[in-house]
CSV table of C-alpha atoms in Angstrom, one decimal:
chain,number,residue,atom,x,y,z
A,665,UNK,CA,33.0,-6.7,10.4
A,666,UNK,CA,29.6,-8.1,11.0
A,667,UNK,CA,28.7,-11.2,9.0
A,668,UNK,CA,25.4,-13.0,9.0
A,669,UNK,CA,25.0,-16.6,8.0
A,670,UNK,CA,21.9,-18.7,7.4
A,671,UNK,CA,21.8,-22.4,7.4
A,672,UNK,CA,20.5,-24.3,5.5
A,673,UNK,CA,20.5,-22.5,2.2
A,674,UNK,CA,17.4,-24.5,1.1
A,675,UNK,CA,14.9,-26.7,2.9
A,676,UNK,CA,12.1,-28.9,1.7
A,677,UNK,CA,9.5,-30.3,4.1
A,678,UNK,CA,6.1,-32.0,3.8
A,679,UNK,CA,3.1,-30.0,4.8
A,680,UNK,CA,2.3,-30.0,8.6
A,681,UNK,CA,5.9,-30.3,9.8
A,682,UNK,CA,7.3,-28.0,12.4
A,683,UNK,CA,10.7,-26.6,11.2
A,684,UNK,CA,13.5,-24.4,12.4
A,685,UNK,CA,15.6,-21.9,10.4
A,686,UNK,CA,18.9,-20.8,11.7
A,687,UNK,CA,20.7,-17.5,11.6
A,688,UNK,CA,24.1,-16.7,13.1
A,689,UNK,CA,26.0,-13.4,13.3
A,690,UNK,CA,29.6,-12.7,14.2
A,691,UNK,CA,29.3,-9.6,16.4
A,692,UNK,CA,26.9,-9.6,19.3
A,693,UNK,CA,26.8,-5.7,19.5
A,694,UNK,CA,23.4,-5.3,17.8
A,695,UNK,CA,20.4,-3.1,18.3
A,696,UNK,CA,18.0,-5.8,17.1
A,697,UNK,CA,17.5,-8.7,14.7
A,698,UNK,CA,14.7,-8.9,12.1
A,699,UNK,CA,13.3,-11.8,10.2
A,700,UNK,CA,11.8,-11.2,6.7
A,701,UNK,CA,10.0,-13.3,4.1
A,702,UNK,CA,10.6,-12.8,0.4
A,703,UNK,CA,8.4,-14.3,-2.3
A,704,UNK,CA,9.9,-14.8,-5.8
A,705,UNK,CA,10.2,-11.5,-7.6
A,706,UNK,CA,8.9,-9.5,-4.6
A,707,UNK,CA,10.2,-7.3,-1.9
A,708,UNK,CA,10.7,-8.2,1.7
A,709,UNK,CA,7.9,-8.6,4.3
A,710,UNK,CA,8.8,-8.1,7.9
A,711,UNK,CA,7.9,-11.0,10.1
A,712,UNK,CA,9.3,-10.4,13.5
A,713,UNK,CA,11.6,-7.9,15.2
A,714,UNK,CA,13.6,-8.9,18.3
A,715,UNK,CA,15.2,-6.2,20.3
A,716,UNK,CA,18.7,-6.9,21.7
A,717,UNK,CA,17.3,-7.1,25.3
A,718,UNK,CA,14.6,-9.7,24.3
A,719,UNK,CA,14.8,-13.4,24.0
A,720,UNK,CA,12.0,-14.2,21.7
A,721,UNK,CA,9.0,-12.9,19.8
A,722,UNK,CA,5.9,-14.7,18.6
A,723,UNK,CA,3.4,-14.0,15.8
A,724,UNK,CA,0.9,-16.7,15.0
A,725,UNK,CA,2.7,-19.8,14.0
A,726,UNK,CA,6.0,-18.1,14.0
A,727,UNK,CA,8.4,-17.9,16.9
A,728,UNK,CA,11.8,-16.2,16.8
A,729,UNK,CA,14.4,-16.5,19.4
A,730,UNK,CA,17.6,-14.6,20.0
A,731,UNK,CA,20.7,-15.6,21.9
A,732,UNK,CA,22.9,-12.5,21.5
A,733,UNK,CA,25.8,-13.7,23.5
A,734,UNK,CA,26.3,-16.7,21.2
A,735,UNK,CA,25.3,-14.8,18.0
A,736,UNK,CA,22.4,-17.0,17.1
A,737,UNK,CA,18.7,-16.7,16.2
A,738,UNK,CA,16.2,-19.2,15.2
A,739,UNK,CA,12.9,-18.9,13.4
A,740,UNK,CA,10.4,-21.7,14.3
A,741,UNK,CA,7.5,-22.3,12.0
A,742,UNK,CA,4.8,-24.5,13.4
A,743,UNK,CA,2.5,-26.7,11.3
A,744,UNK,CA,4.0,-25.6,8.0
A,745,UNK,CA,1.7,-24.9,5.0
A,746,UNK,CA,2.4,-24.7,1.3
A,747,UNK,CA,1.8,-21.0,1.5
A,748,UNK,CA,4.8,-20.7,3.8
A,749,UNK,CA,7.0,-21.5,0.8
A,750,UNK,CA,9.3,-18.5,0.3
A,751,UNK,CA,12.9,-17.3,1.1
A,752,UNK,CA,13.4,-16.3,4.7
A,753,UNK,CA,16.0,-13.7,5.5
A,754,UNK,CA,17.4,-12.6,8.8
A,755,UNK,CA,19.1,-9.2,9.3
A,756,UNK,CA,20.9,-7.5,12.2
A,757,UNK,CA,21.2,-3.8,12.9
A,758,UNK,CA,24.7,-3.4,14.3
A,759,UNK,CA,25.5,-1.0,17.1
A,760,UNK,CA,28.1,1.6,16.1
A,761,UNK,CA,26.8,1.7,12.6
A,762,UNK,CA,24.6,4.4,11.3
A,763,UNK,CA,21.7,2.1,11.3
A,764,UNK,CA,21.8,0.0,8.3
A,765,UNK,CA,20.8,-3.7,8.3
A,766,UNK,CA,23.2,-6.5,7.5
A,767,UNK,CA,21.5,-9.5,5.8
A,768,UNK,CA,22.2,-13.2,5.5
A,769,UNK,CA,21.7,-14.9,2.1
A,770,UNK,CA,18.5,-16.5,3.2
A,771,UNK,CA,16.9,-19.9,3.5
A,772,UNK,CA,14.7,-21.0,0.6
A,773,UNK,CA,11.8,-23.0,2.1
A,774,UNK,CA,9.6,-25.3,0.1
A,775,UNK,CA,6.6,-26.9,1.8
A,776,UNK,CA,5.1,-29.7,-0.2
A,777,UNK,CA,1.4,-30.5,-0.1
B,374,UNK,CA,1.1,6.2,1.9
B,375,UNK,CA,0.4,2.8,3.6
B,376,UNK,CA,3.7,1.3,2.6
B,377,UNK,CA,7.0,1.9,0.9
B,378,UNK,CA,6.4,2.5,-2.8
B,379,UNK,CA,9.0,2.1,-5.5
B,380,UNK,CA,8.8,3.1,-9.1
B,381,UNK,CA,9.3,1.8,-11.7
B,382,UNK,CA,8.8,-1.8,-10.8
B,383,UNK,CA,10.8,-2.8,-13.8
B,384,UNK,CA,13.4,-0.9,-15.8
B,385,UNK,CA,15.3,-2.1,-18.9
B,386,UNK,CA,18.1,0.2,-20.1
B,387,UNK,CA,21.0,0.1,-22.5
B,388,UNK,CA,24.5,-0.1,-21.3
B,389,UNK,CA,25.9,3.4,-20.8
B,390,UNK,CA,22.6,5.1,-20.2
B,391,UNK,CA,21.5,7.0,-17.0
B,392,UNK,CA,18.7,5.8,-14.8
B,393,UNK,CA,16.8,7.1,-11.8
B,394,UNK,CA,14.9,4.9,-9.4
B,395,UNK,CA,12.4,6.4,-7.0
B,396,UNK,CA,11.4,5.5,-3.4
B,397,UNK,CA,8.4,6.9,-1.5
B,398,UNK,CA,8.9,5.9,2.2
B,399,UNK,CA,6.2,5.4,4.8
B,400,UNK,CA,4.9,8.8,5.9
B,401,UNK,CA,6.7,10.0,9.0
B,402,UNK,CA,9.7,7.7,8.7
B,403,UNK,CA,12.9,9.6,9.0
B,404,UNK,CA,15.3,6.8,8.1
B,405,UNK,CA,15.5,5.6,4.5
B,406,UNK,CA,17.7,2.9,3.1
B,407,UNK,CA,18.7,1.6,-0.4
B,408,UNK,CA,19.8,-2.0,-0.9
B,409,UNK,CA,20.8,-4.0,-4.0
B,410,UNK,CA,19.9,-7.7,-4.3
B,411,UNK,CA,21.4,-10.0,-6.9
B,412,UNK,CA,19.9,-13.4,-7.7
B,413,UNK,CA,20.4,-15.9,-4.8
B,414,UNK,CA,21.9,-13.3,-2.5
B,415,UNK,CA,20.8,-11.3,0.4
B,416,UNK,CA,20.2,-7.6,0.1
B,417,UNK,CA,23.5,-5.6,0.0
B,418,UNK,CA,23.5,-2.2,1.7
B,419,UNK,CA,24.1,0.9,-0.5
B,420,UNK,CA,23.2,4.1,1.4
B,421,UNK,CA,21.2,5.3,4.4
B,422,UNK,CA,19.5,8.6,5.0
B,423,UNK,CA,18.4,10.2,8.3
B,424,UNK,CA,16.2,13.0,7.2
B,425,UNK,CA,17.7,14.8,4.2
B,426,UNK,CA,21.3,13.8,4.8
B,427,UNK,CA,23.2,10.7,3.8
B,428,UNK,CA,24.3,9.3,7.2
B,429,UNK,CA,26.2,6.4,5.6
B,430,UNK,CA,27.0,6.0,1.9
B,431,UNK,CA,29.7,3.5,2.4
B,432,UNK,CA,27.9,0.8,0.4
B,433,UNK,CA,27.8,2.7,-2.8
B,434,UNK,CA,30.0,0.7,-5.2
B,435,UNK,CA,31.5,3.6,-7.1
B,436,UNK,CA,31.0,7.2,-8.1
B,437,UNK,CA,28.5,6.2,-10.8
B,438,UNK,CA,26.0,5.7,-8.0
B,439,UNK,CA,24.4,8.7,-6.2
B,440,UNK,CA,21.3,9.2,-4.1
B,441,UNK,CA,19.4,12.2,-2.9
B,442,UNK,CA,16.5,12.9,-0.5
B,443,UNK,CA,16.1,16.7,-0.8
B,444,UNK,CA,13.0,17.1,1.4
B,445,UNK,CA,13.5,14.3,3.8
B,446,UNK,CA,10.8,12.1,2.2
B,447,UNK,CA,11.1,10.8,-1.4
B,448,UNK,CA,14.5,9.5,-2.4
B,449,UNK,CA,16.0,9.0,-5.8
B,450,UNK,CA,18.8,6.6,-6.6
B,451,UNK,CA,20.7,7.7,-9.7
B,452,UNK,CA,23.0,5.5,-11.7
B,453,UNK,CA,25.2,7.0,-14.4
B,454,UNK,CA,26.8,5.1,-17.4
B,455,UNK,CA,25.1,1.9,-16.4
B,456,UNK,CA,26.9,-1.4,-16.8
B,457,UNK,CA,25.6,-4.9,-17.2
B,458,UNK,CA,26.8,-5.7,-13.7
B,459,UNK,CA,24.4,-3.1,-12.3
B,460,UNK,CA,21.5,-5.4,-13.2
B,461,UNK,CA,19.8,-6.4,-9.9
B,462,UNK,CA,16.8,-5.7,-7.8
B,463,UNK,CA,17.1,-2.3,-6.0
B,464,UNK,CA,15.2,-2.3,-2.7
B,465,UNK,CA,14.2,0.7,-0.6
B,466,UNK,CA,13.2,0.5,3.1
B,467,UNK,CA,12.2,3.0,5.7
B,468,UNK,CA,12.0,3.1,9.5
B,469,UNK,CA,11.6,5.4,12.4
B,470,UNK,CA,14.6,7.4,13.8
B,471,UNK,CA,17.4,5.1,14.8
B,472,UNK,CA,19.3,5.8,18.0
B,473,UNK,CA,20.1,4.0,21.3
B,474,UNK,CA,16.9,5.1,22.9
B,475,UNK,CA,14.5,4.3,20.1
B,476,UNK,CA,13.2,0.8,19.9
B,477,UNK,CA,10.9,1.6,17.0
B,478,UNK,CA,13.4,0.6,14.4
B,479,UNK,CA,11.5,-2.0,12.4
B,480,UNK,CA,12.4,-1.6,8.7
B,481,UNK,CA,9.7,-1.9,6.1
B,482,UNK,CA,10.6,-2.6,2.5
B,483,UNK,CA,9.1,-1.8,-0.9
B,484,UNK,CA,8.6,-4.2,-3.7
B,485,UNK,CA,11.8,-3.2,-5.4
B,486,UNK,CA,12.8,-2.1,-8.9
B,487,UNK,CA,14.2,-4.8,-11.1
B,488,UNK,CA,16.9,-3.1,-13.2
B,489,UNK,CA,18.2,-4.9,-16.3
B,490,UNK,CA,21.0,-3.4,-18.3
B,491,UNK,CA,21.3,-4.8,-21.8
């Protein structure tokens, strides 16, 4: 059974720092991995999608990497800003399933001005 | 529409009542998903539609939960005899067709419906 773990559960950093959020999954048989952002009381906003054949994706200050064989992904945020404060969730789409996403519990990020 | 739309945004209901939650996916998306999210947890899968049919309903917690998508677009999640433990945020997402050859499988989520059973 696919399980997704995110460490740390919470992270507080001063503005301007570069930071890394971690995601691990137990079964490497996936179609893709997706990183989301969730603001309090809101839905999920898709940040980056990495296909199983890809190693990384970049969007602005965000860079996500994928090491499928070791079951790991990282989300790197450069020059963090207070507006980056949110919960970050990663999810994998397992092969062999009908297509649903399996989520971690998220990392709650707080960027202090 | 431009994004996934869910209505209502908030719903308060009494224990034992019946509720319906609606999801309007992105136009043209054949795949539609329902998730449930409790406080401090990641979204938990409930059911997945490809077109009109439920391709995977293994996440529905019990037979009080049911979902339909009669025309392959709008979906309704129905909960009978609601219990306080059903209180959560119900999220809907849509994506393009999911198969081995299709890389266009990015999922887009709505804002959710916050259900409170009192």
